[in-house]
Short mmCIF file of C-alpha atoms and ligand atoms in Angstrom, two decimals:
data_model
loop_
_atom_site.label_atom_id
_atom_site.label_comp_id
_atom_site.label_asym_id
_atom_site.label_seq_id
_atom_site.Cartn_x
_atom_site.Cartn_y
_atom_site.Cartn_z
CA UNK A 196 0.50 -2.89 17.21
CA UNK A 197 1.24 -5.56 19.80
CA UNK A 198 -1.73 -7.28 21.53
CA UNK A 199 -0.94 -5.38 24.82
CA UNK A 200 -0.37 -1.96 23.31
CA UNK A 201 -3.99 -0.77 23.53
CA UNK A 202 -4.27 -1.75 27.17
CA UNK A 203 -0.90 -0.12 27.96
CA UNK A 204 -2.03 3.08 26.11
CA UNK A 205 -5.40 3.26 28.11
CA UNK A 206 -3.52 2.63 31.28
CA UNK A 207 -1.14 5.55 30.63
CA UNK A 208 -4.03 7.79 29.90
CA UNK A 209 -5.80 6.96 33.02
CA UNK A 210 -2.61 7.56 34.94
CA UNK A 211 -2.58 11.01 33.31
CA UNK A 212 -6.13 11.65 34.10
CA UNK A 213 -5.57 11.98 37.74
CA UNK A 214 -2.73 14.49 37.10
CA UNK A 215 -4.50 16.49 34.41
CA UNK A 216 -6.28 19.67 35.28
CA UNK A 217 -6.25 21.11 31.94
CA UNK A 218 -8.95 20.06 29.50
CA UNK A 219 -7.28 20.78 26.40
CA UNK A 220 -3.95 18.83 26.41
CA UNK A 221 -5.78 15.80 27.88
CA UNK A 222 -8.52 15.70 25.25
CA UNK A 223 -5.69 15.86 22.68
CA UNK A 224 -4.27 12.78 24.28
CA UNK A 225 -7.76 11.10 24.19
CA UNK A 226 -7.93 12.03 20.42
CA UNK A 227 -4.59 10.64 19.47
CA UNK A 228 -5.20 7.49 21.45
CA UNK A 229 -8.57 7.16 19.81
CA UNK A 230 -7.34 7.46 16.30
CA UNK A 231 -4.19 5.23 16.75
CA UNK A 232 -5.96 2.51 18.62
CA UNK A 233 -8.80 2.33 16.24
CA UNK A 234 -6.65 2.97 13.16
CA UNK A 235 -8.64 6.07 12.28
CA UNK A 236 -7.66 9.07 10.13
CA UNK A 237 -9.06 11.64 12.80
CA UNK A 238 -11.02 11.65 16.00
CA UNK A 239 -13.04 14.45 17.64
CA UNK A 240 -14.89 15.38 20.72
CA UNK A 241 -18.07 17.24 20.50
CA UNK A 242 -19.74 18.88 23.43
CA UNK A 243 -23.27 19.65 23.64
CA UNK A 244 -23.94 23.36 24.12
CA UNK A 245 -25.85 24.58 27.26
CA UNK A 246 -29.01 25.17 25.24
CA UNK A 247 -28.95 21.50 24.37
CA UNK A 248 -29.77 22.08 20.60
CA UNK A 249 -26.32 21.82 19.11
CA UNK A 250 -22.72 20.71 19.56
CA UNK A 251 -19.58 22.53 19.27
CA UNK A 252 -16.16 20.82 18.63
CA UNK A 253 -14.53 20.78 21.88
CA UNK A 254 -11.41 18.89 20.52
CA UNK A 255 -10.20 18.20 17.06
CA UNK A 256 -6.86 17.56 15.32
CA UNK A 257 -4.81 20.76 15.15
CA UNK A 258 -5.34 20.84 11.23
CA UNK A 259 -9.22 21.06 11.67
CA UNK A 260 -9.16 23.43 14.57
CA UNK A 261 -9.63 26.84 12.63
CA UNK A 262 -12.10 25.34 10.19
CA UNK A 263 -14.37 23.80 12.78
CA UNK A 264 -14.06 26.48 15.40
CA UNK A 265 -17.30 28.12 14.66
CA UNK A 266 -19.12 25.14 13.16
CA UNK A 267 -22.10 23.97 15.10
CA UNK A 268 -23.56 20.48 14.61
CA UNK A 269 -27.28 20.21 15.17
CA UNK A 270 -28.43 17.50 17.69
CA UNK A 271 -31.45 16.74 15.44
CA UNK A 272 -29.95 16.03 12.12
CA UNK A 273 -26.48 14.47 12.77
CA UNK A 274 -25.12 10.96 13.67
CA UNK A 275 -23.40 12.59 16.82
CA UNK A 276 -26.85 13.79 17.63
CA UNK A 277 -28.38 10.34 17.40
CA UNK A 278 -25.65 8.92 19.63
CA UNK A 279 -26.26 11.66 22.11
CA UNK A 280 -30.10 11.43 22.26
CA UNK A 281 -30.07 7.67 22.23
CA UNK A 282 -27.16 7.34 24.53
CA UNK A 283 -25.95 4.46 22.44
CA UNK A 284 -22.84 3.94 20.26
CA UNK A 285 -22.98 4.05 16.42
CA UNK A 286 -21.01 2.20 13.83
CA UNK A 287 -21.36 3.69 10.30
CA UNK A 288 -19.63 1.95 7.48
CA UNK A 289 -20.86 4.21 4.80
CA UNK A 290 -21.43 7.78 6.09
CA UNK A 291 -22.47 9.57 2.90
CA UNK A 292 -25.34 7.02 2.52
CA UNK A 293 -26.50 7.52 6.02
CA UNK A 294 -29.51 10.05 6.11
CA UNK A 295 -28.64 11.24 9.56
CA UNK A 296 -25.17 12.63 8.40
CA UNK A 297 -24.65 16.30 8.86
CA UNK A 298 -22.61 17.68 5.93
CA UNK A 299 -21.63 21.12 7.30
CA UNK A 300 -18.61 20.09 9.17
CA UNK A 301 -17.02 18.28 6.22
CA UNK A 302 -17.65 21.19 4.04
CA UNK A 303 -16.07 23.64 6.51
CA UNK A 304 -12.98 21.41 6.92
CA UNK A 305 -12.95 20.41 3.25
CA UNK A 306 -12.94 16.77 4.33
CA UNK A 307 -14.80 13.72 3.50
CA UNK A 308 -16.13 11.51 6.30
CA UNK A 309 -16.45 7.90 4.90
CA UNK A 310 -17.10 5.87 8.08
CA UNK A 311 -17.33 6.45 11.60
CA UNK A 312 -17.53 5.10 15.13
CA UNK A 313 -19.10 7.22 17.72
CA UNK A 314 -19.80 6.80 21.56
CA UNK A 315 -21.60 8.98 23.92
CA UNK A 316 -19.55 10.69 26.73
CA UNK A 317 -21.57 10.04 29.99
CA UNK A 318 -20.84 11.14 33.47
CA UNK A 319 -23.14 9.83 36.23
CA UNK A 320 -26.07 9.48 33.92
CA UNK A 321 -25.67 12.83 32.10
CA UNK A 322 -24.56 12.81 28.52
CA UNK A 323 -22.09 15.47 28.05
CA UNK A 324 -21.05 14.99 24.42
CA UNK A 325 -19.74 12.48 21.86
CA UNK A 326 -16.42 10.97 20.98
CA UNK A 327 -15.93 10.02 17.36
CA UNK A 328 -13.38 8.22 15.28
CA UNK A 329 -13.59 8.83 11.65
CA UNK A 330 -12.47 6.97 8.50
CA UNK A 331 -11.05 3.64 9.42
CA UNK A 332 -7.79 3.29 7.38
CA UNK A 333 -7.66 0.91 4.48
CA UNK A 334 -10.97 -0.76 3.46
CA UNK A 335 -11.56 -2.22 6.94
CA UNK A 336 -14.76 -1.55 8.88
CA UNK A 337 -15.16 -0.39 12.53
CA UNK A 338 -15.65 -3.25 14.93
CA UNK A 339 -17.12 -3.74 18.47
CA UNK A 340 -13.46 -3.80 19.64
CA UNK A 341 -13.07 -0.25 18.37
CA UNK A 342 -16.31 0.75 20.41
CA UNK A 343 -14.90 -0.71 23.56
CA UNK A 344 -11.73 1.32 23.12
CA UNK A 345 -13.60 4.40 22.31
CA UNK A 346 -16.00 3.78 25.34
CA UNK A 347 -13.07 3.46 27.62
CA UNK A 348 -11.64 6.72 26.32
CA UNK A 349 -14.96 8.45 26.51
CA UNK A 350 -15.36 7.49 30.22
CA UNK A 351 -12.04 9.14 30.99
CA UNK A 352 -12.84 12.16 28.85
CA UNK A 353 -16.08 12.38 30.86
CA UNK A 354 -14.29 12.82 34.17
CA UNK A 355 -12.26 15.60 32.80
CA UNK A 356 -15.06 17.23 31.07
CA UNK A 357 -17.13 17.14 34.10
CA UNK A 358 -14.41 18.67 36.18
CA UNK A 359 -13.88 21.51 33.57
CA UNK A 360 -17.65 22.19 33.74
CA UNK A 361 -17.52 22.40 37.55
CA UNK A 362 -14.71 24.68 37.37
CA UNK A 363 -16.42 26.84 34.97
CA UNK A 364 -19.50 27.03 37.16
CA UNK A 365 -17.26 27.85 40.34
CA UNK A 366 -15.55 30.58 38.23
CA UNK A 367 -18.79 31.95 37.09
CA UNK A 368 -20.21 32.00 40.80
CA UNK A 369 -16.96 33.81 41.84
CA UNK A 370 -17.46 36.31 39.10
CA UNK A 371 -21.01 36.77 40.18
CA UNK A 372 -19.96 37.23 43.75
CA UNK A 373 -17.35 39.73 42.86
CA UNK A 374 -20.08 41.70 40.85
CA UNK A 375 -22.33 41.65 43.81
CA UNK A 376 -19.66 42.77 46.09
CA UNK A 377 -19.01 45.64 43.73
CA UNK A 378 -22.66 46.56 43.65
CA UNK A 379 -22.79 46.54 47.38
CA UNK A 380 -19.64 48.68 47.60
CA UNK A 381 -21.30 51.13 45.03
CA UNK A 382 -24.57 51.17 46.97
CA UNK A 383 -22.62 51.94 50.27
CA UNK A 384 -20.74 54.79 48.46
CA UNK A 385 -23.84 56.41 46.95
CA UNK A 386 -26.02 55.97 49.87
CA UNK A 387 -23.69 57.32 52.46
CA UNK A 388 -22.71 60.27 50.27
CA UNK A 389 -26.27 61.16 49.32
CA UNK A 390 -27.74 60.71 52.98
CA UNK A 391 -25.10 62.68 54.65
CA UNK A 392 -26.01 66.21 53.66
CA UNK A 393 -29.78 66.13 54.37
CA UNK A 394 -29.08 64.29 57.68
CA UNK A 395 -26.71 66.79 58.70
CA UNK A 396 -29.36 69.40 58.07
CA UNK A 397 -31.99 67.64 59.94
CA UNK A 398 -29.68 67.12 62.93
CA UNK A 399 -28.56 70.63 62.92
CA UNK A 400 -31.96 72.27 62.73
CA UNK A 401 -33.64 69.89 65.07
CA UNK A 402 -30.88 70.36 67.63
CA UNK A 403 -31.30 74.09 67.19
CA UNK A 404 -35.07 73.90 67.63
CA UNK A 405 -34.79 71.79 70.84
CA UNK A 406 -32.85 74.65 72.43
CA UNK A 407 -35.41 77.28 71.63
CA UNK A 408 -38.66 75.39 71.75
CA UNK A 409 -41.17 75.32 74.71
CA UNK A 410 -40.79 72.40 77.22
CA UNK A 411 -44.05 71.14 75.91
CA UNK A 412 -42.71 70.01 72.62
CA UNK A 413 -39.09 69.24 73.79
CA UNK A 414 -39.79 65.43 74.15
CA UNK A 415 -40.94 65.14 70.45
CA UNK A 416 -37.73 66.97 69.33
CA UNK A 417 -35.74 64.57 71.40
CA UNK A 418 -37.14 61.80 69.48
CA UNK A 419 -36.28 63.43 66.18
CA UNK A 420 -32.67 64.07 67.31
CA UNK A 421 -32.20 60.68 68.87
CA UNK A 422 -33.31 58.85 65.73
CA UNK A 423 -31.47 61.20 63.36
CA UNK A 424 -28.38 60.44 65.55
CA UNK A 425 -29.04 56.71 64.96
CA UNK A 426 -29.25 57.19 61.19
CA UNK A 427 -25.97 59.20 61.52
CA UNK A 428 -24.22 56.34 63.03
CA UNK A 429 -25.31 53.90 60.30
CA UNK A 430 -24.36 56.51 57.57
CA UNK A 431 -21.10 56.98 59.23
CA UNK A 432 -20.31 53.24 59.24
CA UNK A 433 -21.08 53.11 55.64
CA UNK A 434 -18.89 56.12 54.76
CA UNK A 435 -15.95 54.73 56.84
CA UNK A 436 -16.36 51.32 55.09
CA UNK A 437 -16.43 52.99 51.76
CA UNK A 438 -13.30 55.19 52.60
CA UNK A 439 -11.42 51.91 53.48
CA UNK A 440 -12.50 50.14 50.45
CA UNK A 441 -11.44 52.87 48.22
CA UNK A 442 -8.11 53.08 49.93
CA UNK A 443 -8.85 56.50 51.11
CA UNK A 444 -8.65 55.94 54.89
CA UNK A 445 -5.35 56.68 56.27
CA UNK A 446 -4.07 56.98 59.93
CA UNK A 447 -3.40 60.36 61.37
CA UNK A 448 -1.07 59.07 64.03
CA UNK A 449 -0.50 61.11 67.20
CA UNK A 450 -0.11 60.46 70.82
CA UNK A 451 -3.41 59.01 72.07
CA UNK A 452 -4.68 58.83 75.59
CA UNK A 453 -6.76 55.58 75.88
CA UNK A 454 -8.50 56.95 78.92
CA UNK A 455 -9.71 59.97 77.12
CA UNK A 456 -10.88 58.00 74.10
CA UNK A 457 -12.79 55.64 76.41
CA UNK A 458 -14.43 58.52 78.45
CA UNK A 459 -15.38 60.37 75.47
CA UNK A 460 -17.00 57.34 73.81
CA UNK A 461 -18.75 56.38 77.16
CA UNK A 462 -19.99 60.02 77.51
CA UNK A 463 -22.00 59.59 74.22
CA UNK A 464 -23.58 56.50 75.57
CA UNK A 465 -24.70 57.51 79.02
CA UNK A 466 -28.21 58.61 78.04
CA UNK A 467 -28.89 55.50 75.90
CA UNK A 468 -27.72 53.16 78.63
CA UNK A 469 -29.62 55.00 81.37
CA UNK A 470 -32.79 54.88 79.33
CA UNK A 471 -32.37 51.10 78.82
CA UNK A 472 -31.27 50.58 82.47
CA UNK A 473 -28.05 49.04 81.52
CA UNK A 474 -25.07 49.89 83.80
CA UNK A 475 -21.89 51.14 82.13
CA UNK A 476 -18.59 50.76 84.03
CA UNK A 477 -14.89 51.65 82.98
CA UNK A 478 -11.75 50.08 84.44
CA UNK A 479 -8.38 51.26 83.28
CA UNK A 480 -5.05 49.74 84.61
CA UNK A 481 -2.88 51.65 85.15
CA UNK A 482 -4.47 54.99 85.42
CA UNK A 483 -3.85 55.97 81.74
CA UNK A 484 -2.16 54.39 78.67
CA UNK A 485 -0.80 56.38 75.77
CA UNK A 486 -0.27 54.94 72.39
CA UNK A 487 0.64 56.20 69.00
CA UNK A 488 -2.57 56.07 66.89
CA UNK A 489 -5.57 57.73 65.33
CA UNK A 490 -7.96 58.72 68.28
CA UNK A 491 -10.92 59.22 65.97
CA UNK A 492 -10.56 55.75 64.43
CA UNK A 493 -10.06 54.03 67.89
CA UNK A 494 -13.08 55.86 69.02
CA UNK A 495 -15.07 54.53 66.17
CA UNK A 496 -14.07 50.96 66.83
CA UNK A 497 -14.85 51.30 70.52
CA UNK A 498 -18.05 53.13 69.81
CA UNK A 499 -19.30 50.34 67.65
CA UNK A 500 -18.47 47.73 70.33
CA UNK A 501 -20.10 49.56 73.04
CA UNK A 502 -23.22 50.41 70.96
CA UNK A 503 -23.64 46.61 70.19
CA UNK A 504 -23.01 45.75 73.97
CA UNK A 505 -25.87 48.07 74.98
CA UNK A 506 -28.28 46.94 72.21
CA UNK A 507 -27.78 43.35 72.76
CA UNK A 508 -27.93 43.44 76.72
CA UNK A 509 -31.43 43.38 78.23
CA UNK A 510 -32.56 45.86 80.82
CA UNK A 511 -30.77 45.48 84.11
CA UNK A 512 -27.73 44.13 82.43
CA UNK A 513 -24.00 45.51 82.70
CA UNK A 514 -21.46 46.69 80.23
CA UNK A 515 -17.82 46.94 81.38
CA UNK A 516 -15.04 48.51 79.29
CA UNK A 517 -11.79 47.57 80.51
CA UNK A 518 -8.30 48.60 79.30
CA UNK A 519 -4.85 47.40 80.31
CA UNK A 520 -1.38 47.36 79.15
CA UNK A 521 0.07 44.06 78.13
CA UNK A 522 3.64 43.42 76.75
CA UNK A 523 3.83 45.42 73.54
CA UNK A 524 0.09 46.35 73.40
CA UNK A 525 -2.77 47.91 74.96
CA UNK A 526 -5.76 45.81 75.38
CA UNK A 527 -9.28 47.17 75.34
CA UNK A 528 -12.23 44.76 76.29
CA UNK A 529 -15.99 45.48 75.93
CA UNK A 530 -17.76 42.78 78.03
CA UNK A 531 -21.60 42.49 78.48
CA UNK A 532 -23.95 40.05 80.18
CA UNK A 533 -26.40 40.26 77.33
CA UNK A 534 -27.86 37.76 74.79
CA UNK A 535 -24.56 36.46 73.51
CA UNK A 536 -23.84 35.04 70.15
CA UNK A 537 -24.47 31.47 68.95
CA UNK A 538 -21.32 29.60 68.31
CA UNK A 539 -22.03 29.03 64.74
CA UNK A 540 -22.35 32.71 64.01
CA UNK A 541 -19.17 33.77 66.09
CA UNK A 542 -16.66 33.14 63.17
CA UNK A 543 -18.61 35.36 60.82
CA UNK A 544 -19.61 38.41 62.90
CA UNK A 545 -16.77 40.54 61.62
CA UNK A 546 -17.77 40.04 57.95
CA UNK A 547 -19.42 42.91 56.26
CA UNK A 548 -23.23 42.89 56.43
CA UNK A 549 -23.31 39.91 58.65
CA UNK A 550 -26.19 39.92 61.12
CA UNK A 551 -26.98 36.97 63.52
CA UNK A 552 -30.60 37.57 63.28
CA UNK A 553 -32.15 37.93 59.82
CA UNK A 554 -32.62 41.52 59.04
CA UNK A 555 -36.37 40.93 58.38
CA UNK A 556 -37.13 39.47 61.72
CA UNK A 557 -34.46 41.21 64.13
CA UNK A 558 -35.59 43.78 66.61
CA UNK A 559 -32.42 45.82 66.38
CA UNK A 560 -31.36 48.28 63.83
CA UNK A 561 -28.02 48.39 61.92
CA UNK A 562 -26.66 47.07 58.81
CA UNK A 563 -24.11 44.52 59.95
CA UNK A 564 -21.25 46.91 59.34
CA UNK A 565 -20.38 47.97 62.79
CA UNK A 566 -18.01 45.17 63.49
CA UNK A 567 -16.45 45.09 60.27
CA UNK A 568 -15.76 48.72 60.50
CA UNK A 569 -14.33 48.11 63.95
CA UNK A 570 -12.06 45.48 62.72
CA UNK A 571 -10.76 47.62 59.91
CA UNK A 572 -10.01 50.57 62.37
CA UNK A 573 -7.99 48.22 64.59
CA UNK A 574 -6.19 46.34 61.79
CA UNK A 575 -5.18 49.76 60.32
CA UNK A 576 -3.22 50.27 63.54
CA UNK A 577 -1.58 46.87 63.23
CA UNK A 578 -3.94 45.57 66.00
CA UNK A 579 -6.22 42.61 66.26
CA UNK A 580 -9.83 42.27 67.38
CA UNK A 581 -11.77 39.04 68.30
CA UNK A 582 -14.80 38.03 70.27
CA UNK A 583 -15.73 35.41 72.78
CA UNK A 584 -19.24 34.75 73.50
CA UNK A 585 -21.58 32.26 75.19
CA UNK A 586 -25.28 32.42 73.93
CA UNK A 587 -27.61 33.57 76.82
CA UNK A 588 -24.64 34.62 79.07
CA UNK A 589 -22.86 37.47 77.30
CA UNK A 590 -20.15 38.71 75.01
CA UNK A 591 -16.53 39.82 75.41
CA UNK A 592 -15.09 41.85 72.54
CA UNK A 593 -11.40 42.62 72.66
CA UNK A 594 -8.85 44.42 70.73
CA UNK A 595 -5.18 45.03 71.08
CA UNK A 596 -3.31 48.06 69.60
CA UNK A 597 0.51 48.19 69.43
CA UNK A 598 1.86 50.13 72.32
CA UNK A 599 4.13 53.07 71.37
CA UNK A 600 7.11 51.48 73.29
CA UNK A 601 6.85 48.48 71.05
CA UNK A 602 5.29 48.73 67.66
CA UNK A 603 5.65 45.15 66.50
CA UNK A 604 2.78 43.56 64.62
CA UNK A 605 0.37 41.57 66.78
CA UNK A 606 1.41 38.07 67.21
CA UNK A 607 0.17 35.56 64.81
CA UNK A 608 -1.73 32.64 66.18
CA UNK A 609 -1.74 33.90 69.75
CA UNK A 610 -5.40 34.85 69.32
CA UNK A 611 -6.51 32.90 66.41
CA UNK A 612 -8.69 30.68 68.34
CA UNK A 613 -11.19 33.45 68.70
CA UNK A 614 -10.65 35.39 65.46
P1 ADP B 250 -25.11 45.67 63.34
O1 ADP B 250 -24.67 47.14 63.23
O2 ADP B 250 -26.14 45.31 62.38
O3 ADP B 250 -25.52 45.32 64.68
P2 ADP B 250 -22.54 44.68 63.65
O4 ADP B 250 -21.49 44.40 62.55
O5 ADP B 250 -22.16 45.60 64.65
O6 ADP B 250 -23.83 44.81 62.92
O7 ADP B 250 -22.74 43.18 64.34
C1 ADP B 250 -23.03 42.09 63.74
C2 ADP B 250 -23.96 41.12 64.49
O8 ADP B 250 -23.17 40.59 65.58
C3 ADP B 250 -25.02 41.70 65.00
O9 ADP B 250 -26.10 41.68 64.10
C4 ADP B 250 -25.36 40.88 66.40
O10 ADP B 250 -26.15 39.84 66.09
C5 ADP B 250 -24.04 40.40 66.71
N1 ADP B 250 -23.41 41.08 67.91
C6 ADP B 250 -22.58 42.18 67.78
N2 ADP B 250 -22.23 42.47 69.10
C7 ADP B 250 -22.94 41.81 69.95
C8 ADP B 250 -23.01 41.69 71.37
N3 ADP B 250 -22.30 42.47 72.14
N4 ADP B 250 -23.94 40.76 71.85
C9 ADP B 250 -24.63 39.98 71.11
N5 ADP B 250 -24.49 39.98 69.76
C10 ADP B 250 -23.80 40.83 69.08
#
């Protein structure tokens, strides 16, 4: 080995370090550099397990891989453990004579460890494992120079090891999130399914009773009907979301009169708006617009927007629903002069379960599903939906749907600022 060879080798390795994302190939390079540069028979990387009580062999030469795969080295009762606990290197010239030596690995690999040099693998003060070079060739002993080489290699291994750990944690969090998402979806499916039938019965019977009961008790039944209707809206949103998630939602496309959809939706909100003293207004230019689409789904999207506009607008406020034809699309806007949405929340409001106020403190009902359902309904038509809002001033929710004379997809980017 020339004098510069170790330095060259270490330099090559650190260049690879920045390219290396895969733990295993990089650690194999570390092992071969460690054994060659320190003239050792073998080298290995031991990683401490999460419990902290034992090591596993993270990287060993291929011919020891199978034998050492399931071997665990105790932290208390091994030279590697001593290095790990003391965060200090160890040079051991006569391993069999050293009381700290753990014989289990030698036995499993049918190997005899005579001498070793070991250094801790430390990343930002945290010891992640141990790098060992074993059996100095010939009758030579390990030296301080060997330790310097191993320490340099260990510091590079530390970076890669830490990256791998972070990746593992990220992956774990992603899996947990996917799991949670599934649980939410299952909950929605079960709850919406189980609530539908009893709710339908409550609504049916109370509506019937309201017709036949004396005036004296009508107002009580009105309360029951109104609140059951509110529950129905929530359950409907849950069921719609569930259908979409299961891929069971499909468009029943026919010619749809936008004017009629708007009028029918507005009809369902007249009482609510009047009670709250919120003025509803409709503007359609030109008189009517016909598109190819699913009237029921467009009505769901619009209902959710109008409902929010009324809910989040104080008494005395105004809600305007406007529709107009723009090139290739029909554009429907629901504008209010209500409480508005803080800028930091605006990018998230179309996410499932997102609510601006915490559900514990908020004054309004709902599950944070209305807007995500509206978005899905609009996107199923090849349309787009977005919101603009100024806190304290009001909100403007707009969706566009392809017009039947031009079914091209909504232009990308044209509205991205607000999406
Ligand atoms: P929810 O059914 O719980 O209201 P949505 O998905 O319909 O859920 O709305 C999400 C959040 O967006 C609401 O919690 C509310 O804070 C906010 N939001 C929606 N529409 C309006 C609006 N017109 N004005 C103010 N805030 C709104």
